[in-house]
Amino acid sequence: GDSVTQMEGPVTLSEEAFLTINCTYTATGYPSLFWYVQYPGEGLQLLLKATKADDKGSNKGFEATYRKETTSFHLEKGSVQVSDSAVYFCALSDLSGAGSYQLTFGKGTKLSVIP
Amino acid sequence: GAGVSQTPSNKVTEKGKYVELRCDPISGHTALYWYRQSLGQGPEFLIYFQGTGAADDSGLPNDRFFAVRPEGSVSTLKIQRTERGDSAVYLCASSLEGATNTGELFFGEGSRLTVL
């Protein structure tokens, strides 16, 4: 079945540091790929997405490129801020055997940014 | 409010008891999903509604779990004879498009269930 593997946390960075959170996936079809973020005390929200190979998703200074050859979708940001402290989830959407699209999530990576 | 609303936010119950968790999706969203998130894990799919019907319930772990959405809006997840292993955060999400490949789901803050 489909699966998503992302780097384990927690990750602690100083403000303005460069961020990379690795994500690789296994899927039988041609999935869309996503990064969701969960800020403290809030629900999951979509950060960015890419629906086909070589697409780049971007939002709020974060970027991720859909790499079919390496089955990866690594999240990057050039300069993190304290407000980026959150849990980040990599996910894929694929057609299930029951005929509906489901999101499959990784375990999440907790990021803490210190001033 | 404009977002997905879930109640209760916290529920503590005893092993063997019956529990209901409620989800009020964003107005106009036809698709509704339930996910379960155990400690240290990502959310896992339970069930998907398109309108009033359960279009995909392949993620429900066993027959103690059941969900309804009688009028195509509010949904209730029902758990019978709760077990300690049912302890988790139950997430509800809704979307406008339904069974599409956009993946943009709008999540509630979840209902944390603790079974003693």
XYZ file of N, CA and C in Angstrom:
693
model
N 0.822 -1.209 0.000
C 0.000 0.000 0.000
C 0.846 1.244 0.000
N 0.162 2.380 -0.077
C 0.856 3.665 -0.080
C 1.463 3.959 1.287
N 2.579 4.660 1.278
C 3.200 5.055 2.542
C 4.023 6.317 2.349
N 4.228 7.019 3.451
C 5.037 8.235 3.462
C 6.020 8.141 4.622
N 7.271 8.426 4.326
C 8.311 8.405 5.355
C 8.943 9.787 5.426
N 8.943 10.389 6.597
C 9.582 11.686 6.753
C 10.552 11.640 7.905
N 11.513 12.555 7.860
C 12.570 12.526 8.862
C 11.975 12.729 10.250
N 12.578 12.038 11.209
C 12.063 12.123 12.566
C 12.570 13.389 13.224
N 11.756 13.911 14.092
C 12.180 15.065 14.844
C 12.505 14.669 16.263
N 12.504 15.614 17.157
C 12.256 17.017 16.835
C 13.475 17.697 16.214
N 13.188 18.752 15.465
C 14.230 19.558 14.862
C 14.236 20.920 15.557
N 15.395 21.333 16.021
C 15.535 22.629 16.670
C 16.522 23.467 15.880
N 16.083 24.649 15.458
C 16.922 25.543 14.671
C 16.922 26.940 15.276
N 17.972 27.674 15.015
C 17.998 29.087 15.381
C 17.289 29.895 14.311
N 16.758 31.018 14.717
C 16.080 31.905 13.768
C 17.024 32.240 12.612
N 16.456 32.277 11.401
C 17.164 32.587 10.146
C 17.989 31.419 9.619
N 17.937 30.285 10.253
C 18.640 29.107 9.741
C 17.876 28.525 8.560
N 18.578 27.672 7.794
C 17.982 26.987 6.653
C 17.316 25.697 7.127
N 16.135 25.439 6.590
C 15.373 24.259 7.001
C 15.220 23.283 5.848
N 15.465 22.008 6.124
C 15.076 20.926 5.225
C 14.416 19.837 6.052
N 13.246 19.408 5.631
C 12.599 18.234 6.219
C 12.397 17.238 5.075
N 13.050 16.092 5.197
C 12.994 15.100 4.121
C 11.705 14.304 4.145
N 11.205 13.986 2.946
C 10.007 13.179 2.805
C 10.153 12.311 1.561
N 9.931 11.012 1.710
C 9.880 10.101 0.574
C 8.579 9.321 0.632
N 8.157 8.817 -0.503
C 6.863 8.153 -0.551
C 6.922 6.879 -1.383
N 5.921 6.037 -1.154
C 5.684 4.844 -1.964
C 4.221 4.866 -2.354
N 3.951 4.748 -3.651
C 2.564 4.767 -4.120
C 2.439 3.910 -5.366
N 1.265 3.333 -5.548
C 1.038 2.470 -6.711
C 0.621 3.278 -7.927
N -0.018 4.423 -7.705
C -0.517 5.215 -8.817
C 0.327 6.452 -9.047
N -0.348 7.531 -9.392
C 0.317 8.809 -9.632
C -0.237 9.821 -8.628
N 0.330 9.825 -7.438
C -0.276 10.623 -6.360
C 0.001 12.110 -6.491
N -0.805 12.889 -5.801
C -0.464 14.273 -5.511
C 0.216 14.295 -4.152
N 1.075 15.283 -3.950
C 1.874 15.358 -2.720
C 1.606 16.669 -1.993
N 1.666 16.609 -0.669
C 1.274 17.754 0.155
C 2.182 17.875 1.365
N 2.273 19.100 1.853
C 2.759 19.350 3.196
C 1.651 20.056 3.963
N 1.299 19.462 5.102
C 0.359 20.072 6.028
C 1.138 20.527 7.263
N 0.613 21.562 7.934
C 1.278 22.088 9.122
C 0.253 22.210 10.248
N 0.712 21.922 11.437
C -0.143 22.049 12.617
C 0.545 22.952 13.619
N 0.052 24.168 13.749
C 0.578 25.103 14.740
C 0.005 24.757 16.109
N 0.693 25.113 17.162
C 0.221 24.763 18.514
C -1.214 25.216 18.750
N -2.065 24.299 19.193
C -3.447 24.636 19.524
C -4.362 24.812 18.334
N -3.879 24.482 17.140
C -4.704 24.653 15.944
C -4.851 23.344 15.185
N -5.796 23.319 14.238
C -5.976 22.142 13.393
C -4.955 22.104 12.268
N -4.861 20.929 11.647
C -3.998 20.777 10.474
C -4.444 21.721 9.373
N -3.475 22.316 8.676
C -3.824 23.146 7.533
C -2.829 22.899 6.409
N -3.346 23.019 5.191
C -2.501 22.789 4.024
C -1.447 23.891 3.915
N -0.197 23.497 3.738
C 0.895 24.459 3.555
C 1.188 24.632 2.065
N 1.387 23.515 1.360
C 1.634 23.582 -0.075
C 1.368 22.216 -0.691
N 1.276 22.207 -2.026
C 0.998 20.949 -2.714
C 1.626 20.946 -4.106
N 1.748 19.735 -4.665
C 2.208 19.564 -6.040
C 1.472 18.355 -6.610
N 0.921 18.509 -7.795
C 0.052 17.459 -8.311
C 0.695 16.584 -9.374
N 1.870 16.975 -9.895
C 2.527 16.099 -10.858
C 4.034 16.275 -10.777
N 4.729 15.352 -11.393
C 6.187 15.325 -11.330
C 6.788 16.638 -11.815
N 7.821 17.087 -11.084
C 8.589 18.313 -11.352
C 7.852 19.584 -10.957
N 6.609 19.472 -10.496
C 5.915 20.649 -9.969
C 6.599 21.112 -8.695
N 6.599 22.401 -8.464
C 7.087 22.963 -7.205
C 5.926 23.636 -6.510
N 5.684 23.233 -5.278
C 4.699 23.915 -4.450
C 5.410 24.932 -3.575
N 4.764 26.076 -3.332
C 5.392 27.081 -2.484
C 4.337 27.890 -1.754
N 4.705 28.323 -0.553
C 3.797 29.119 0.263
C 4.554 29.593 1.490
N 4.378 30.850 1.867
C 4.962 31.419 3.091
C 6.470 31.219 3.156
N 7.144 31.197 2.034
C 8.581 31.027 2.000
C 9.036 29.576 1.974
N 8.104 28.644 2.133
C 8.417 27.209 2.055
C 8.286 26.747 0.611
N 9.113 25.751 0.255
C 9.060 25.171 -1.088
C 9.252 23.660 -1.002
N 8.665 22.959 -1.962
C 8.925 21.526 -2.102
C 8.709 21.158 -3.560
N 9.592 20.312 -4.095
C 9.508 19.906 -5.495
C 9.208 18.415 -5.589
N 8.248 18.070 -6.409
C 7.815 16.693 -6.631
C 8.858 16.004 -7.511
N 9.626 15.089 -6.928
C 10.691 14.383 -7.650
C 10.280 12.929 -7.816
N 9.812 12.602 -9.024
C 9.323 11.235 -9.266
C 10.487 10.247 -9.284
N 11.630 10.685 -9.801
C 12.755 9.753 -9.940
C 13.311 9.305 -8.597
N 13.190 10.178 -7.594
C 13.662 9.817 -6.248
C 12.509 9.603 -5.288
N 11.283 9.657 -5.785
C 10.048 9.566 -4.978
C 10.164 10.406 -3.710
N 10.482 11.683 -3.904
C 10.698 12.564 -2.752
C 9.933 13.866 -2.906
N 9.742 14.533 -1.774
C 9.039 15.823 -1.738
C 9.540 16.567 -0.501
N 10.811 16.924 -0.525
C 11.451 17.530 0.641
C 11.005 18.979 0.827
N 10.759 19.335 2.068
C 10.323 20.690 2.400
C 11.541 21.546 2.752
N 11.601 22.774 2.200
C 12.726 23.654 2.466
C 12.233 25.072 2.731
N 13.026 25.756 3.554
C 12.818 27.196 3.747
C 14.169 27.823 4.015
N 14.414 28.943 3.377
C 15.737 29.546 3.451
C 16.054 30.186 4.779
N 15.044 30.714 5.455
C 15.299 31.451 6.687
C 14.078 31.298 7.595
N 14.196 30.433 8.595
C 13.029 30.158 9.434
C 12.856 31.251 10.499
N 11.605 31.374 10.937
C 11.255 32.331 11.976
C 10.662 31.573 13.165
N 10.624 32.241 14.304
C 10.044 31.616 15.500
C 8.610 31.177 15.221
N 7.894 31.952 14.434
C 6.495 31.652 14.126
C 6.320 30.399 13.258
N 7.404 29.854 12.740
C 7.339 28.608 11.960
C 7.335 27.368 12.856
N 7.503 27.554 14.130
C 7.500 26.429 15.067
C 6.141 25.721 14.998
N 6.171 24.445 14.660
C 4.938 23.687 14.412
C 5.321 22.241 14.129
N 4.291 21.422 13.895
C 4.524 20.053 13.426
C 4.164 20.004 11.949
N 5.066 19.461 11.140
C 4.903 19.410 9.695
C 4.664 17.963 9.258
N 3.624 17.774 8.434
C 3.257 16.446 7.953
C 3.350 16.405 6.435
N 4.073 15.429 5.939
C 4.086 15.143 4.514
C 2.945 14.166 4.222
N 2.285 14.311 3.083
C 1.153 13.445 2.782
C 1.023 13.251 1.281
N 0.377 12.149 0.903
C 0.060 11.928 -0.506
C -1.418 11.594 -0.645
N -1.948 11.893 -1.801
C -3.337 11.582 -2.129
C -3.351 10.653 -3.328
N -3.990 9.505 -3.158
C -4.020 8.520 -4.224
C -5.395 7.889 -4.266
N -5.719 7.296 -5.392
C -7.015 6.653 -5.549
C -7.013 5.328 -4.808
N -7.964 5.172 -3.879
C -8.002 3.956 -3.084
C -8.712 2.847 -3.841
N -8.619 1.640 -3.284
C -9.308 0.513 -3.882
C -10.814 0.684 -3.883
N -11.318 1.485 -2.964
C -12.754 1.719 -2.884
C -13.193 2.829 -3.817
N -12.268 3.404 -4.554
C -12.634 4.405 -5.545
C -12.646 5.840 -5.056
N -12.116 6.086 -3.874
C -12.078 7.462 -3.398
C -10.626 7.867 -3.175
N -10.400 9.165 -3.136
C -9.066 9.662 -2.859
C -8.874 9.769 -1.346
N -7.767 9.255 -0.879
C -7.444 9.326 0.538
C -6.093 9.976 0.718
N -5.961 10.686 1.809
C -4.661 11.217 2.204
C -3.955 10.214 3.099
N -2.708 9.913 2.751
C -1.838 9.098 3.598
C -0.760 10.015 4.142
N -0.626 10.049 5.465
C 0.281 10.978 6.128
C 1.540 10.289 6.625
N 2.623 11.067 6.702
C 3.798 10.647 7.451
C 3.553 10.880 8.934
N 4.560 10.552 9.759
C 4.384 10.634 11.211
C 4.498 12.045 11.743
N 4.987 12.970 10.948
C 5.119 14.336 11.404
C 6.514 14.641 11.928
N 6.939 15.876 11.732
C 8.231 16.351 12.228
C 7.990 17.635 13.000
N 8.364 17.614 14.279
C 8.179 18.808 15.097
C 9.369 19.740 14.925
N 9.090 20.980 14.567
C 10.119 21.993 14.392
C 9.996 23.040 15.492
N 11.097 23.307 16.150
C 11.161 24.396 17.123
C 12.222 25.378 16.653
N 11.840 26.648 16.549
C 12.780 27.685 16.152
C 13.014 28.593 17.344
N 14.280 28.748 17.716
C 14.606 29.565 18.886
C 15.210 30.903 18.454
N 14.899 31.972 19.203
C 15.391 33.301 18.813
C 16.901 33.387 18.926
N -18.795 29.863 13.629
C -17.485 30.075 13.053
C -17.397 29.538 11.646
N -16.324 29.864 10.946
C -16.194 29.493 9.559
C -15.494 28.165 9.366
N -14.854 27.641 10.406
C -14.059 26.436 10.249
C -14.832 25.186 10.621
N -14.122 24.042 10.581
C -14.683 22.763 11.001
C -14.703 22.731 12.532
N -15.857 22.411 13.078
C -16.019 22.400 14.532
C -16.208 20.975 15.034
N -15.445 20.611 16.058
C -15.559 19.272 16.635
C -15.842 19.366 18.129
N -16.768 18.519 18.560
C -17.077 18.440 19.990
C -17.238 16.994 20.414
N -16.849 16.665 21.658
C -16.126 17.526 22.588
C -14.658 17.642 22.204
N -13.970 18.593 22.756
C -12.548 18.701 22.472
C -11.762 17.649 23.250
N -12.299 17.275 24.397
C -11.689 16.228 25.212
C -12.765 15.328 25.773
N -12.518 14.024 25.745
C -13.464 13.070 26.305
C -12.687 11.977 27.032
N -12.999 11.806 28.309
C -12.408 10.725 29.084
C -13.525 9.737 29.421
N -13.301 8.479 29.134
C -14.331 7.482 29.389
C -13.680 6.218 29.944
N -14.527 5.317 30.385
C -14.026 4.059 30.918
C -14.149 2.958 29.869
N -13.271 2.010 29.978
C -13.293 0.854 29.083
C -14.682 0.238 29.066
N -15.165 -0.037 27.864
C -16.472 -0.662 27.710
C -17.618 0.304 27.467
N -17.389 1.579 27.667
C -18.452 2.567 27.486
C -18.624 2.936 26.006
N -19.755 3.585 25.730
C -20.093 4.063 24.385
C -19.751 5.557 24.281
N -19.222 5.964 23.126
C -18.797 7.348 22.938
C -19.301 7.866 21.589
N -19.713 9.118 21.574
C -20.066 9.795 20.333
C -19.227 11.049 20.179
N -18.683 11.254 18.995
C -17.901 12.443 18.685
C -18.581 13.137 17.511
N -18.714 14.445 17.634
C -19.483 15.189 16.644
C -18.589 16.082 15.800
N -18.970 16.213 14.520
C -18.244 17.089 13.605
C -19.230 17.954 12.839
N -18.979 19.248 12.831
C -19.782 20.200 12.071
C -18.880 20.787 10.986
N -19.056 20.384 9.730
C -18.118 20.803 8.678
C -18.361 22.241 8.243
N -17.509 22.723 7.377
C -17.681 24.039 6.793
C -18.947 24.024 5.941
N -19.752 25.067 6.072
C -21.018 25.127 5.356
C -20.808 24.989 3.850
N -21.571 24.085 3.250
C -21.477 23.899 1.811
C -20.505 22.827 1.376
N -19.665 22.348 2.280
C -18.722 21.281 1.932
C -19.473 19.945 1.861
N -19.374 19.304 0.711
C -20.111 18.069 0.505
C -19.341 16.849 1.011
N -18.041 16.945 1.052
C -17.226 15.805 1.474
C -16.809 15.961 2.931
N -16.862 14.859 3.662
C -16.475 14.871 5.073
C -15.664 13.622 5.366
N -14.578 13.805 6.113
C -13.653 12.717 6.416
C -13.449 12.624 7.923
N -13.249 11.411 8.386
C -12.776 11.178 9.754
C -11.400 10.512 9.672
N -10.479 11.028 10.486
C -9.147 10.456 10.639
C -8.901 10.224 12.122
N -7.966 9.329 12.400
C -7.545 9.079 13.783
C -6.039 9.278 13.883
N -5.611 10.001 14.925
C -4.186 10.272 15.107
C -3.760 9.768 16.473
N -2.974 8.715 16.466
C -2.429 8.192 17.712
C -1.153 8.946 18.050
N -0.735 8.847 19.289
C 0.422 9.606 19.769
C 1.668 9.278 18.946
N 2.299 10.320 18.419
C 3.529 10.134 17.661
C 3.340 9.651 16.243
N 2.102 9.597 15.794
C 1.808 9.124 14.444
C 1.111 10.199 13.630
N 1.098 10.017 12.313
C 0.305 10.889 11.477
C -1.146 10.441 11.466
N -2.031 11.296 11.002
C -3.446 10.916 10.910
C -3.646 9.712 9.998
N -4.578 8.825 10.404
C -4.916 7.654 9.598
C -6.379 7.729 9.206
N -6.645 7.454 7.939
C -7.988 7.544 7.387
C -8.925 6.526 8.032
N -10.142 6.992 8.350
C -11.181 6.102 8.863
C -12.317 5.939 7.872
N -12.946 7.078 7.498
C -14.152 6.995 6.685
C -14.351 8.300 5.939
N -15.004 8.200 4.766
C -15.253 9.354 3.922
C -16.726 9.366 3.510
N -17.373 10.521 3.682
C -18.747 10.730 3.265
C -18.787 11.691 2.082
N -19.575 11.341 1.096
C -19.931 12.279 0.036
C -21.436 12.480 0.186
N -21.828 13.654 0.692
C -23.228 13.866 1.004
C -23.621 13.063 2.235
N -24.696 12.329 2.150
C -25.195 11.571 3.294
C -24.604 10.170 3.389
N -24.061 9.676 2.303
C -23.619 8.289 2.273
C -22.131 8.122 2.537
N -21.794 7.005 3.186
C -20.393 6.680 3.403
C -19.826 6.083 2.122
N -19.049 6.867 1.396
C -18.511 6.407 0.120
C -17.340 5.454 0.294
N -16.657 5.553 1.417
C -15.502 4.696 1.658
C -15.311 4.559 3.161
N -15.576 3.385 3.696
C -15.374 3.148 5.138
C -14.276 2.128 5.381
N -13.375 2.011 4.431
C -12.344 0.972 4.498
C -11.354 1.162 5.635
N -11.305 2.372 6.216
C -10.362 2.623 7.296
C -10.897 2.339 8.691
N -12.173 2.058 8.818
C -12.721 1.751 10.144
C -12.073 0.463 10.650
N -11.519 0.482 11.864
C -10.726 -0.666 12.317
C -11.531 -1.927 12.591
N -12.767 -1.784 13.017
C -13.615 -2.956 13.303
C -15.064 -2.501 13.442
N -15.955 -3.442 13.733
C -17.384 -3.094 13.749
C -17.816 -2.356 15.007
N -16.891 -2.037 15.900
C -17.264 -1.189 17.044
C -17.356 0.278 16.628
N -16.785 0.578 15.473
C -16.764 1.963 14.983
C -17.837 2.121 13.908
N -18.558 3.235 14.021
C -19.614 3.523 13.050
C -19.744 5.034 12.939
N -20.091 5.534 11.766
C -20.274 6.971 11.587
C -21.500 7.214 10.733
N -22.171 8.329 11.009
C -23.368 8.704 10.258
C -23.291 10.166 9.875
N -24.049 10.490 8.855
C -24.172 11.886 8.402
C -25.558 12.028 7.783
N -26.585 11.975 8.588
C -27.956 11.792 8.106
C -28.490 12.878 7.187
N -28.040 14.113 7.379
C -28.574 15.202 6.557
C -27.515 15.802 5.648
N -26.390 15.133 5.540
C -25.353 15.610 4.642
C -24.544 16.763 5.172
N -24.685 17.050 6.476
C -23.894 18.129 7.061
C -23.145 17.587 8.273
N -23.737 17.703 9.452
C -23.101 17.220 10.680
C -22.912 15.704 10.627
N -21.772 15.278 11.165
C -21.489 13.842 11.235
C -21.182 13.454 12.670
N -21.514 12.217 13.010
C -21.213 11.686 14.335
C -20.437 10.381 14.180
N -19.308 10.310 14.858
C -18.527 9.064 14.911
C -18.894 8.370 16.223
N -19.278 7.111 16.113
C -19.763 6.377 17.276
C -18.823 5.203 17.548
N -18.429 5.058 18.790
C -17.545 3.962 19.175
C -18.216 3.187 20.310
N -18.447 1.906 20.059
C -19.079 1.048 21.064
C -18.011 0.276 21.825
N -18.331 -0.060 23.056
C -17.467 -0.932 23.886
C -16.011 -0.485 23.763
N -15.763 0.765 24.145
C -14.434 1.351 23.958
C -13.357 0.522 24.644
N -12.181 0.531 24.014
C -11.003 -0.151 24.535
C -9.889 0.875 24.720
N -8.921 0.526 25.551
C -7.827 1.474 25.820
C -7.089 1.845 24.540
N -7.014 0.913 23.611
C -6.344 1.169 22.335
C -7.068 2.161 21.440
N -8.299 2.520 21.801
C -9.038 3.520 21.030
C -8.602 4.940 21.393
N -7.816 5.082 22.431
C -7.353 6.414 22.850
C -6.534 7.049 21.735
N -6.952 8.241 21.334
C -6.317 8.932 20.207
C -7.017 10.274 20.044
N -6.508 11.069 19.106
C -7.206 12.280 18.680
C -7.962 11.947 17.395
N -9.257 12.194 17.399
C -10.088 11.921 16.238
C -10.315 13.238 15.493
N -9.854 13.250 14.259
C -9.893 14.458 13.439
C -10.998 14.365 12.399
N -11.679 15.453 12.219
C -12.673 15.554 11.155
C -12.178 16.590 10.151
N -12.451 16.348 8.887
C -12.076 17.285 7.838
C -13.191 17.360 6.809
N -13.282 18.489 6.139
C -14.268 18.609 5.070
C -13.634 19.278 3.867
N -14.269 19.090 2.726
C -13.784 19.739 1.513
C -14.946 19.966 0.570
N -14.721 20.873 -0.368
C -15.783 21.240 -1.297
C -15.854 20.295 -2.482
N -14.672 19.792 -2.881
C -14.638 19.083 -4.151
C -15.074 17.625 -4.056
N -14.945 17.032 -2.894
C -15.271 15.618 -2.795
C -14.111 14.760 -3.218
N -14.401 13.690 -3.882
C -13.377 12.698 -4.234
C -12.551 13.201 -5.405
N -11.667 14.152 -5.113
C -10.805 14.699 -6.153
C -9.362 14.552 -5.718
N -8.482 14.965 -6.521
C -7.078 14.784 -6.220
C -6.417 16.062 -5.718
N -7.208 17.045 -5.272
C -6.580 18.268 -4.801
C -5.996 18.097 -3.413
N -6.620 17.286 -2.603
C -6.074 17.016 -1.272
C -6.191 18.134 -0.281
N -6.856 19.234 -0.629
C -6.953 20.323 0.335
C -8.142 20.072 1.237
N -7.861 19.459 2.341
C -8.875 19.213 3.350
C -8.771 20.275 4.428
N -9.897 20.658 4.997
C -9.950 21.625 6.085
C -10.257 20.845 7.363
N -9.304 20.856 8.269
C -9.403 20.031 9.468
C -9.926 20.817 10.659
N -10.658 20.126 11.524
C -10.977 20.642 12.829
C -9.818 20.433 13.781
N -9.970 20.900 15.017
C -8.890 20.769 15.993
C -8.855 19.397 16.643
N -9.881 18.609 16.401
C -9.867 17.234 16.884
C -10.567 17.054 18.217
N -10.956 15.807 18.455
C -11.511 15.390 19.751
C -10.542 14.384 20.354
N -9.982 14.724 21.509
C -9.034 13.823 22.163
C -9.809 12.856 23.036
N -9.736 11.570 22.701
C -10.427 10.529 23.457
C -9.426 9.768 24.304
N -9.718 9.664 25.594
C -8.900 8.870 26.509
C -9.781 7.798 27.126
N -9.393 6.559 26.953
C -10.138 5.431 27.519
C -9.319 4.856 28.681
N -9.889 4.929 29.863
C -9.175 4.466 31.064
C -9.378 2.977 31.310
